[in-house]
Every structure is written in C-alpha cells, then in structure tokens.
Amino acid sequence: MDKQPHRFAGPPGQEDMPYLLTPGPLTTSRGVKAAMLADWGSRDVEFRRVVSEIRKGLLGLAGCNDSYECVIMQGSGTFAIEAALGAFCPKAVTKTLVVVNGAYGDRAAAILSHLGRPMVKIDKGDSAAPSADEVAAALDADPAISHVWIVHCETTSGIVNPIEEIARAVKARGKTCMVDAMSSFGAIALDMGAGIDVMVSSSNKCIEGVPGFSYALAKRDMLQASRGMSHSVVLDLHEQWRGLETNGQFRFTPPTHALVAFHQAMKEHAAEGGVPARGARYRRNAQILIKGMRDMGFSTLLPDNQAGPIIQTFLTPRDRNFHFETFYEELRRRGFAIYPGKLTKRPSFRIGTIGKVDEAVMNGVLKAIKEVLTNMMVTDLAPLEG
Ligand SMILES: *Cc1c(COP(=O)(O)O)cnc(C)c1O
C-alpha cells in the first residue's frame, strides 16, 4: 500500500484536500470560500445588511409566517440548542419531553439536566424512529409536560423522524414543539405551520456554509416571554434578539467571514432551486452510494424508507482484514474523508451525502472503496453481529 494511489481531485479551491463526506463541516463551493477573502467590520452598514438578509431569508426558507423571529447565535449548532433550551424551558413552569433516538437527542437531554430544568425522555435507542402515537401517549400520561424537543434528522444514524406528524400531535394537546433541524434544514422540507414553535439549525450543514454560527427560528411571543430566563449571559437568546433588533448588531464579535460566506451560500441554494433541488441532489447522492455499497456486499443499518438523504450508516464487515483506521486513511489518501460510526451497540461507519458533492464524487468514493478493500484483502462484507 506504499505506492501513491490515484487521487480524486478535491473540491475547487482546495484540490489537494479531501472531499468531506461528513455531516459538517462539509464541502463548500468555490464561491462560498471566495466570499471569505475580504474583511468586514461588524458595525459596517453593508455587513448589517447581510445579517438582516440572512435573518429574513432563513424565515422565508422555513415558510414562517410573521409571528416568527430569527436569532443568530455565535458558535456551533449546540450553542443555539443550549440557548433555546435555556430561554424556553424555565425551571418553575415547564417540563420538557425529549424524544431521543441517537446522540443529538441525548445531548439536548444532557443540557436540560445540566441546567436543572425538569425533563423526561422517550428513548428509542439509536436506530428506531419515534411515532406520533408514542409522543401523544407520553403527553397524555403526564399532563405536567409542557414542551417537546425532537431531532428532525438524527445524524447519529441518518434516520429522519416523522416531525410534522409529531408536531401536530404536540399542538393538538396545546404543548410547545421544538425541533433540532440542524442536519436537515435546507434539504428536507419542514413545515413550521404544522405546529413547530422553535427550530434550530447551523451554518455548516445543508445550506453549505462554513462553521461559525447557529440560529433559532422562534415564535416572537415566546422570545418576548423569555426575558430573564436564560442561565447564561452569552447564550441569552432574548438579549441576542434585542441586540439584533435594536441596531442590527451582535452583542459580541460575530463570525463575520462565516456570515458573508453563508449569505453567498443562501444565494447558491436559491439558484440551485431551493429546498426541493438541494434535497433531490442529496437523495441522488444517497441512492448512488447505497446501491454501490450494497453491490459490493455492504449492509446499511437502516431500511430505505427510514434512511434520509443526509448521511448513511454502514455496518462494519466481519472480515478480519477490515480495520476502520486503515480504511479511513487509505480513502483519505484517495481524496475522501468519511466518518466513524456513533452507534452504541453495532460497529459501523458513516458516509455523508451532503455538501457541495454530486454523482461524480459518489462514483469516485465507490471506486476508491473497491480499490482499498482489494488492497486490504477484505472479501467478506457481511456485517459483524452486534
Ligand atoms: C451537527 C448537529 C448538531 C450540532 O452539532 P455541533 O457540533 O454543535 O455543530 C446538533 N444536532 C444535529 C442533529 C446535528 O446533526
């Protein structure tokens, strides 16, 4: 394996770097990278226009009516999650049901418990989808539950949860519905009108921007009522909103480059054809990848009707010659960065199908995988039993 393998040329602007087949940071376009080649002042009038267009554009993309606001928060996706939970789930008057089917649901539950906010869980393990009936039954059994938190695409496995049915069941009972749509927003349609009061996502997922900030779309009356509820100064969603509304500025230094890059990414998202077109490209990526992997003999964790277009989980082959670290390194040398598995029980690995990647990249990674398996002398791709 010493000789230099054929290397698939990386993304435009960084041809000697691998394509990121991960759930973020992910591969961005050359235009998005180029937008970062200028320095912007945070009080600059043009910069404030960019921020205001991003906030309006995100509300439009989510189909929000004018009862919603967009609040941008510095930091990765989890910062908006903690900010939203801190603002909207105060101790004395709320109890939150967290619907868990993977690491990201678990993380929201961990934040609530760290903050000492009342919380209960439905835990489906890491590869089963929760149903609206289950959520409804949990709400009916415990009238003290006021809020529900659920992940749209649980990136741990790639499963897409039936978010709108669940939101309708939550609303029918007069409760507040909050959604982590981090890894789906921009690629899988989300109907806020189904009864979603709060949605959080971040800059470096399906809009194809770079890491640096996250955002919450939330009902204005909830934001107004959240004054003084936050456990934190920096993560105070209400104060952040007030700041952006008062003078269009952030309270603390914003990630200016990430914001102008995101503004460009939103233009490219619209030019591609918005959510339907972006979703269609990712679905095509996923179909090509899954078919090619199955043709080689790999097994997917999820059945096709549950695996979303975002990231695919493959079960580790039982062949003794298969070592994930070698597999990973050899693929990286060929121009592709894949992702380790995160399941608690079954050994697995993941390949992301989002970012500025298309059919040619998918065919490229499949070809590289075949070559690496041959070199590793792996022939038995049946999964290890979990
Ligand atoms: C990426 C992601 C997050 C946020 O993770 P960060 O590392 O904080 O950006 C949260 N939830 C889901 C479902 C995600 O995919």
Coordinates of N, CA, C and O in Angstrom, one line a residue, residues 200-336:
V200 N -34.0 25.0 15.4 CA -32.7 25.4 15.4 C -31.9 24.7 14.3 O -32.1 23.5 14.0
S201 N -30.9 25.4 13.7 CA -30.0 24.8 12.8 C -28.7 25.6 12.8 O -28.5 26.5 13.6
S202 N -27.8 25.3 11.9 CA -26.5 25.9 11.9 C -25.9 26.2 10.5 O -26.5 25.7 9.5
S203 N -24.9 27.0 10.5 CA -24.3 27.5 9.2 C -23.7 26.4 8.3 O -23.6 26.6 7.1
N204 N -23.2 25.3 8.9 CA -22.3 24.4 8.2 C -23.0 23.1 7.9 O -22.3 22.1 7.8
K205 N -24.3 23.1 7.6 CA -25.0 21.9 7.2 C -25.5 22.1 5.8 O -24.8 22.5 4.9
C206 N -26.8 21.8 5.6 CA -27.4 21.7 4.3 C -27.5 23.0 3.5 O -27.7 23.0 2.3
I207 N -27.3 24.2 4.1 CA -27.2 25.4 3.3 C -25.8 25.5 2.7 O -25.5 26.3 1.8
E208 N -24.9 24.7 3.2 CA -23.5 24.6 2.7 C -22.7 25.8 2.9 O -21.9 26.3 2.1
G209 N -22.8 26.4 4.1 CA -21.9 27.4 4.6 C -20.7 26.9 5.4 O -20.5 25.6 5.4
V210 N -19.9 27.7 6.0 CA -18.8 27.2 6.8 C -19.2 27.4 8.3 O -20.2 28.1 8.6
P211 N -18.5 26.6 9.2 CA -18.9 26.7 10.6 C -18.7 28.1 11.2 O -17.8 28.8 10.7
G212 N -19.4 28.4 12.3 CA -19.2 29.7 12.9 C -20.4 30.2 13.7 O -20.3 30.9 14.6
F213 N -21.6 29.8 13.2 CA -22.8 30.3 13.9 C -24.0 29.3 13.8 O -24.0 28.4 12.9
S214 N -25.0 29.5 14.6 CA -26.2 28.7 14.6 C -27.3 29.7 14.7 O -27.1 30.9 14.9
Y215 N -28.5 29.2 14.5 CA -29.7 30.1 14.6 C -30.9 29.4 15.1 O -31.1 28.2 15.0
A216 N -31.8 30.2 15.7 CA -33.1 29.7 16.2 C -34.2 30.5 15.5 O -34.1 31.7 15.4
L217 N -35.2 29.8 14.9 CA -36.4 30.5 14.4 C -37.4 30.2 15.5 O -37.6 29.0 15.9
A218 N -38.0 31.2 16.1 CA -38.9 31.0 17.2 C -40.0 32.0 17.2 O -39.9 33.1 16.6
K219 N -41.2 31.6 17.8 CA -42.3 32.5 17.9 C -41.9 33.7 18.6 O -41.3 33.7 19.7
R220 N -42.3 34.9 18.1 CA -42.0 36.2 18.7 C -42.5 36.2 20.2 O -41.8 36.7 21.1
D221 N -43.7 35.8 20.4 CA -44.3 35.9 21.8 C -43.5 35.0 22.8 O -43.3 35.4 23.9
M222 N -42.9 33.9 22.3 CA -42.1 33.1 23.2 C -40.8 33.8 23.5 O -40.3 33.8 24.6
L223 N -40.2 34.5 22.5 CA -39.0 35.2 22.7 C -39.2 36.4 23.7 O -38.5 36.6 24.6
Q224 N -40.4 37.0 23.5 CA -40.7 38.1 24.4 C -40.8 37.6 25.9 O -40.3 38.3 26.8
A225 N -41.5 36.5 26.0 CA -41.7 35.9 27.3 C -40.4 35.3 27.9 O -40.4 35.0 29.1
S226 N -39.4 35.2 27.1 CA -38.2 34.5 27.6 C -37.2 35.5 28.3 O -36.1 35.1 28.7
R227 N -37.6 36.7 28.4 CA -36.7 37.7 29.1 C -36.3 37.3 30.5 O -37.2 37.0 31.3
G228 N -35.0 37.3 30.7 CA -34.5 36.9 32.1 C -34.5 35.4 32.4 O -34.2 35.0 33.5
M229 N -34.9 34.6 31.4 CA -35.0 33.1 31.7 C -33.7 32.4 31.5 O -33.5 31.3 32.0
S230 N -32.8 33.0 30.7 CA -31.5 32.3 30.4 C -30.6 32.1 31.6 O -30.6 33.0 32.4
H231 N -29.9 31.0 31.6 CA -28.9 30.7 32.6 C -27.6 31.3 32.3 O -26.7 31.2 33.1
S232 N -27.5 31.9 31.1 CA -26.2 32.4 30.6 C -26.3 33.8 30.1 O -27.3 34.2 29.6
V233 N -25.2 34.5 30.1 CA -25.1 35.8 29.5 C -24.9 35.7 28.0 O -25.7 36.2 27.2
V234 N -23.9 35.0 27.6 CA -23.6 34.9 26.2 C -24.7 34.1 25.4 O -24.9 34.5 24.2
L235 N -25.3 33.1 26.0 CA -26.3 32.3 25.3 C -27.7 32.8 25.5 O -28.6 32.1 25.2
D236 N -27.8 34.0 26.0 CA -29.2 34.6 26.2 C -29.9 34.9 24.9 O -29.6 36.0 24.3
L237 N -30.8 34.1 24.5 CA -31.4 34.3 23.2 C -32.3 35.5 23.1 O -32.3 36.2 22.1
H238 N -32.9 35.9 24.2 CA -33.7 37.1 24.3 C -32.9 38.3 24.1 O -33.1 39.2 23.3
E239 N -31.8 38.4 24.8 CA -30.9 39.6 24.7 C -30.2 39.6 23.3 O -30.0 40.7 22.8
Q240 N -29.9 38.5 22.8 CA -29.3 38.4 21.5 C -30.3 39.0 20.4 O -29.9 39.8 19.6
W241 N -31.5 38.6 20.6 CA -32.6 39.1 19.7 C -32.7 40.6 19.8 O -32.8 41.3 18.8
R242 N -32.8 41.1 21.1 CA -32.9 42.5 21.3 C -31.8 43.3 20.7 O -32.0 44.3 20.0
G243 N -30.6 42.7 20.8 CA -29.4 43.4 20.2 C -29.6 43.5 18.7 O -29.4 44.6 18.1
L244 N -29.9 42.4 18.1 CA -30.1 42.4 16.6 C -31.2 43.3 16.1 O -31.1 43.9 15.1
E245 N -32.3 43.4 16.9 CA -33.4 44.2 16.6 C -33.1 45.7 16.8 O -33.5 46.5 16.0
T246 N -32.4 46.0 17.8 CA -32.2 47.4 18.2 C -31.3 48.1 17.2 O -31.7 49.2 16.6
N247 N -30.1 47.5 16.8 CA -29.2 48.2 15.9 C -28.6 47.3 14.9 O -27.7 47.7 14.2
G248 N -29.2 46.1 14.7 CA -28.7 45.2 13.7 C -27.4 44.6 14.0 O -26.7 44.1 13.1
Q249 N -26.9 44.8 15.2 CA -25.6 44.3 15.6 C -25.6 43.2 16.6 O -26.6 43.0 17.3
F250 N -24.5 42.4 16.6 CA -24.4 41.4 17.6 C -23.9 42.0 18.9 O -23.2 43.0 18.9
R251 N -24.2 41.4 20.0 CA -23.7 41.9 21.3 C -22.2 41.7 21.4 O -21.5 42.5 22.0
F252 N -21.7 40.6 20.9 CA -20.3 40.3 20.9 C -19.8 40.0 19.5 O -20.6 39.7 18.7
T253 N -18.5 40.0 19.3 CA -17.9 39.8 18.0 C -18.5 38.7 17.2 O -18.5 37.6 17.6
P254 N -19.1 39.0 16.0 CA -19.7 38.0 15.2 C -18.7 37.4 14.3 O -17.6 38.0 14.0
P255 N -18.9 36.1 13.8 CA -18.0 35.5 12.9 C -18.3 36.1 11.5 O -19.1 35.5 10.7
T256 N -17.7 37.2 11.2 CA -18.0 38.0 10.0 C -17.8 37.2 8.7 O -18.7 37.2 7.9
H257 N -16.7 36.5 8.7 CA -16.4 35.7 7.4 C -17.5 34.6 7.2 O -17.9 34.3 6.1
A258 N -17.8 33.9 8.3 CA -18.8 32.8 8.2 C -20.2 33.4 7.8 O -20.9 32.7 7.1
L259 N -20.5 34.6 8.2 CA -21.8 35.2 7.9 C -21.8 35.6 6.4 O -22.8 35.3 5.7
V260 N -20.8 36.2 5.9 CA -20.8 36.6 4.5 C -20.7 35.4 3.6 O -21.3 35.3 2.5
A261 N -20.0 34.4 4.1 CA -20.0 33.1 3.3 C -21.4 32.5 3.3 O -21.8 31.9 2.2
F262 N -22.1 32.5 4.4 CA -23.4 32.0 4.4 C -24.4 32.7 3.5 O -25.3 32.1 2.9
H263 N -24.2 34.0 3.5 CA -25.1 34.9 2.6 C -24.9 34.4 1.2 O -25.9 34.2 0.4
Q264 N -23.6 34.2 0.8 CA -23.4 33.6 -0.6 C -24.0 32.2 -0.7 O -24.6 31.9 -1.7
A265 N -23.8 31.4 0.3 CA -24.4 30.0 0.3 C -25.9 30.1 0.1 O -26.4 29.2 -0.6
M266 N -26.5 31.0 0.7 CA -28.0 31.1 0.5 C -28.4 31.5 -0.9 O -29.4 31.0 -1.4
K267 N -27.6 32.4 -1.5 CA -27.8 32.7 -2.9 C -27.7 31.5 -3.8 O -28.4 31.2 -4.7
E268 N -26.6 30.7 -3.5 CA -26.4 29.5 -4.3 C -27.5 28.4 -4.1 O -27.9 27.7 -5.0
H269 N -28.0 28.4 -2.9 CA -29.1 27.5 -2.5 C -30.3 27.8 -3.4 O -30.9 27.0 -4.0
A270 N -30.6 29.1 -3.4 CA -31.8 29.6 -4.2 C -31.5 29.3 -5.7 O -32.4 28.9 -6.4
A271 N -30.3 29.6 -6.2 CA -30.0 29.4 -7.6 C -30.1 28.0 -8.0 O -30.5 27.6 -9.1
E272 N -29.8 27.1 -7.1 CA -29.9 25.6 -7.4 C -31.4 25.2 -7.5 O -31.7 24.2 -8.2
G273 N -32.3 26.0 -6.9 CA -33.7 25.6 -6.9 C -34.3 25.4 -5.5 O -35.3 24.7 -5.4
G274 N -33.6 25.9 -4.5 CA -34.1 25.9 -3.2 C -34.1 24.5 -2.5 O -33.4 23.6 -3.0
V275 N -35.0 24.3 -1.5 CA -35.1 23.0 -0.8 C -35.3 21.8 -1.7 O -34.6 20.8 -1.6
P276 N -36.3 21.9 -2.6 CA -36.6 20.7 -3.5 C -35.3 20.2 -4.3 O -35.0 19.1 -4.3
A277 N -34.6 21.2 -4.9 CA -33.5 20.8 -5.7 C -32.3 20.3 -4.9 O -31.6 19.4 -5.2
R278 N -32.1 21.0 -3.7 CA -31.0 20.6 -2.9 C -31.3 19.2 -2.4 O -30.4 18.3 -2.4
G279 N -32.5 19.0 -1.9 CA -32.9 17.6 -1.4 C -32.8 16.6 -2.5 O -32.3 15.5 -2.3
A280 N -33.1 16.9 -3.7 CA -33.0 16.0 -4.8 C -31.6 15.6 -5.1 O -31.3 14.4 -5.4
R281 N -30.7 16.6 -5.1 CA -29.3 16.2 -5.3 C -28.8 15.3 -4.2 O -28.1 14.3 -4.5
Y282 N -29.1 15.6 -3.0 CA -28.6 14.7 -1.9 C -29.2 13.3 -2.0 O -28.6 12.3 -1.7
R283 N -30.5 13.3 -2.4 CA -31.2 12.0 -2.5 C -30.5 11.1 -3.6 O -30.3 9.9 -3.4
R284 N -30.1 11.8 -4.6 CA -29.4 11.1 -5.7 C -28.1 10.6 -5.2 O -27.7 9.5 -5.5
N285 N -27.3 11.5 -4.5 CA -26.1 11.1 -3.9 C -26.3 9.8 -3.1 O -25.5 8.8 -3.2
A286 N -27.3 9.8 -2.2 CA -27.6 8.7 -1.3 C -27.9 7.5 -2.1 O -27.4 6.4 -1.7
Q287 N -28.7 7.6 -3.1 CA -29.1 6.4 -3.9 C -27.9 5.7 -4.5 O -27.7 4.5 -4.5
I288 N -27.0 6.6 -5.1 CA -25.9 6.0 -5.8 C -24.9 5.3 -4.8 O -24.5 4.2 -5.0
L289 N -24.7 6.0 -3.7 CA -23.8 5.5 -2.7 C -24.4 4.1 -2.1 O -23.6 3.1 -2.1
I290 N -25.6 4.1 -1.7 CA -26.2 2.9 -1.1 C -26.2 1.8 -2.1 O -25.8 0.6 -1.8
K291 N -26.6 2.0 -3.4 CA -26.6 1.0 -4.4 C -25.2 0.4 -4.6 O -25.0 -0.8 -4.6
G292 N -24.2 1.3 -4.7 CA -22.8 0.9 -5.0 C -22.3 0.1 -3.8 O -21.6 -0.9 -4.0
M293 N -22.6 0.5 -2.6 CA -22.1 -0.2 -1.4 C -22.8 -1.5 -1.3 O -22.1 -2.5 -1.0
R294 N -24.1 -1.6 -1.5 CA -24.7 -2.9 -1.5 C -24.2 -3.9 -2.6 O -24.1 -5.0 -2.3
D295 N -24.0 -3.3 -3.7 CA -23.4 -4.1 -4.8 C -22.1 -4.8 -4.4 O -21.8 -5.9 -4.8
M296 N -21.3 -4.0 -3.6 CA -20.0 -4.6 -3.1 C -20.3 -5.6 -2.0 O -19.4 -6.5 -1.8
G297 N -21.4 -5.6 -1.3 CA -21.7 -6.5 -0.3 C -21.9 -5.9 1.1 O -22.2 -6.6 2.1
F298 N -21.8 -4.6 1.2 CA -22.0 -3.9 2.5 C -23.5 -3.9 2.8 O -24.4 -3.9 1.9
S299 N -23.8 -3.8 4.1 CA -25.2 -3.7 4.6 C -25.4 -2.3 5.2 O -24.5 -1.8 6.0
T300 N -26.6 -1.7 5.0 CA -26.9 -0.5 5.7 C -27.6 -0.8 7.0 O -28.2 -1.8 7.2
L301 N -27.5 0.2 7.9 CA -28.2 0.0 9.2 C -29.7 0.1 9.0 O -30.4 -0.7 9.6
L302 N -30.1 1.1 8.2 CA -31.5 1.5 8.1 C -32.1 0.9 6.8 O -31.5 0.9 5.8
P303 N -33.4 0.6 6.9 CA -34.1 0.3 5.7 C -34.3 1.6 4.9 O -34.2 2.7 5.4
D304 N -34.5 1.4 3.6 CA -34.5 2.6 2.7 C -35.6 3.6 3.0 O -35.4 4.8 2.8
N305 N -36.7 3.2 3.6 CA -37.8 4.1 3.9 C -37.5 5.0 5.2 O -38.2 5.9 5.5
Q306 N -36.4 4.6 5.9 CA -36.1 5.4 7.1 C -34.8 6.2 6.9 O -34.5 7.2 7.6
A307 N -33.9 5.7 6.0 CA -32.6 6.4 5.8 C -32.9 7.7 5.0 O -33.4 7.7 3.9
G308 N -32.5 8.8 5.6 CA -32.7 10.1 4.9 C -31.6 10.3 3.9 O -30.7 9.4 3.7
P309 N -31.6 11.4 3.2 CA -30.5 11.7 2.2 C -29.3 12.4 2.8 O -28.4 12.8 2.0
I310 N -29.2 12.5 4.1 CA -28.1 13.3 4.8 C -26.8 12.5 5.0 O -25.7 13.0 4.6
I311 N -27.0 11.4 5.6 CA -25.8 10.6 6.0 C -26.2 9.1 6.0 O -27.3 8.8 6.4
Q312 N -25.3 8.2 5.6 CA -25.6 6.8 5.5 C -24.7 6.0 6.5 O -23.5 6.2 6.5
T313 N -25.4 5.1 7.2 CA -24.6 4.3 8.2 C -24.5 2.9 7.6 O -25.5 2.2 7.2
F314 N -23.2 2.4 7.5 CA -22.9 1.1 7.0 C -22.4 0.2 8.1 O -21.6 0.8 9.0
L315 N -22.8 -1.0 8.2 CA -22.3 -1.9 9.2 C -20.9 -2.4 8.9 O -20.6 -2.8 7.8
T316 N -20.0 -2.4 9.9 CA -18.7 -2.9 9.8 C -18.6 -4.3 9.3 O -19.3 -5.2 9.9
P317 N -17.9 -4.6 8.3 CA -17.8 -6.0 7.8 C -17.1 -6.9 8.8 O -16.2 -6.4 9.6
R318 N -17.5 -8.2 8.8 CA -16.9 -9.1 9.8 C -15.5 -9.6 9.3 O -14.8 -10.2 10.1
D319 N -15.1 -9.4 8.1 CA -13.8 -9.9 7.6 C -12.7 -9.4 8.5 O -12.6 -8.2 8.8
R320 N -11.8 -10.3 9.0 CA -10.8 -9.9 9.9 C -9.8 -8.9 9.4 O -9.0 -8.3 10.1
N321 N -9.7 -8.9 8.1 CA -8.7 -7.9 7.5 C -9.2 -6.5 7.5 O -8.5 -5.6 7.1
F322 N -10.5 -6.3 7.8 CA -11.1 -4.9 7.8 C -10.7 -4.2 9.1 O -11.0 -4.6 10.2
H323 N -9.9 -3.1 8.9 CA -9.6 -2.2 10.1 C -10.1 -0.8 9.7 O -9.6 -0.3 8.7
F324 N -11.0 -0.2 10.5 CA -11.5 1.1 10.1 C -10.4 2.1 9.9 O -10.5 2.9 8.9
E325 N -9.4 2.2 10.8 CA -8.4 3.2 10.7 C -7.7 3.2 9.4 O -7.4 4.2 8.7
T326 N -7.3 2.0 8.9 CA -6.6 1.8 7.6 C -7.6 2.2 6.5 O -7.2 2.9 5.6
F327 N -8.8 1.7 6.6 CA -9.8 2.0 5.6 C -9.9 3.5 5.4 O -9.9 4.1 4.3
Y328 N -10.1 4.2 6.6 CA -10.2 5.7 6.6 C -9.0 6.4 6.0 O -9.2 7.2 5.1
E329 N -7.8 6.0 6.4 CA -6.6 6.6 5.9 C -6.4 6.4 4.4 O -6.0 7.4 3.7
E330 N -6.7 5.2 4.0 CA -6.5 4.9 2.6 C -7.5 5.7 1.7 O -7.2 6.1 0.6
L331 N -8.7 5.9 2.2 CA -9.7 6.7 1.5 C -9.3 8.1 1.5 O -9.4 8.8 0.5
R332 N -8.7 8.6 2.6 CA -8.3 10.0 2.7 C -7.2 10.2 1.6 O -7.2 11.3 1.0
R333 N -6.3 9.3 1.5 CA -5.2 9.4 0.5 C -5.8 9.5 -0.9 O -5.1 10.0 -1.8
R334 N -6.9 8.9 -1.1 CA -7.6 8.9 -2.4 C -8.6 10.1 -2.6 O -9.3 10.2 -3.6
G335 N -8.6 11.0 -1.6 CA -9.4 12.2 -1.8 C -10.7 12.3 -1.1 O -11.5 13.2 -1.4
F336 N -11.0 11.4 -0.1 CA -12.3 11.4 0.5 C -12.2 11.2 2.1 O -11.5 10.2 2.5

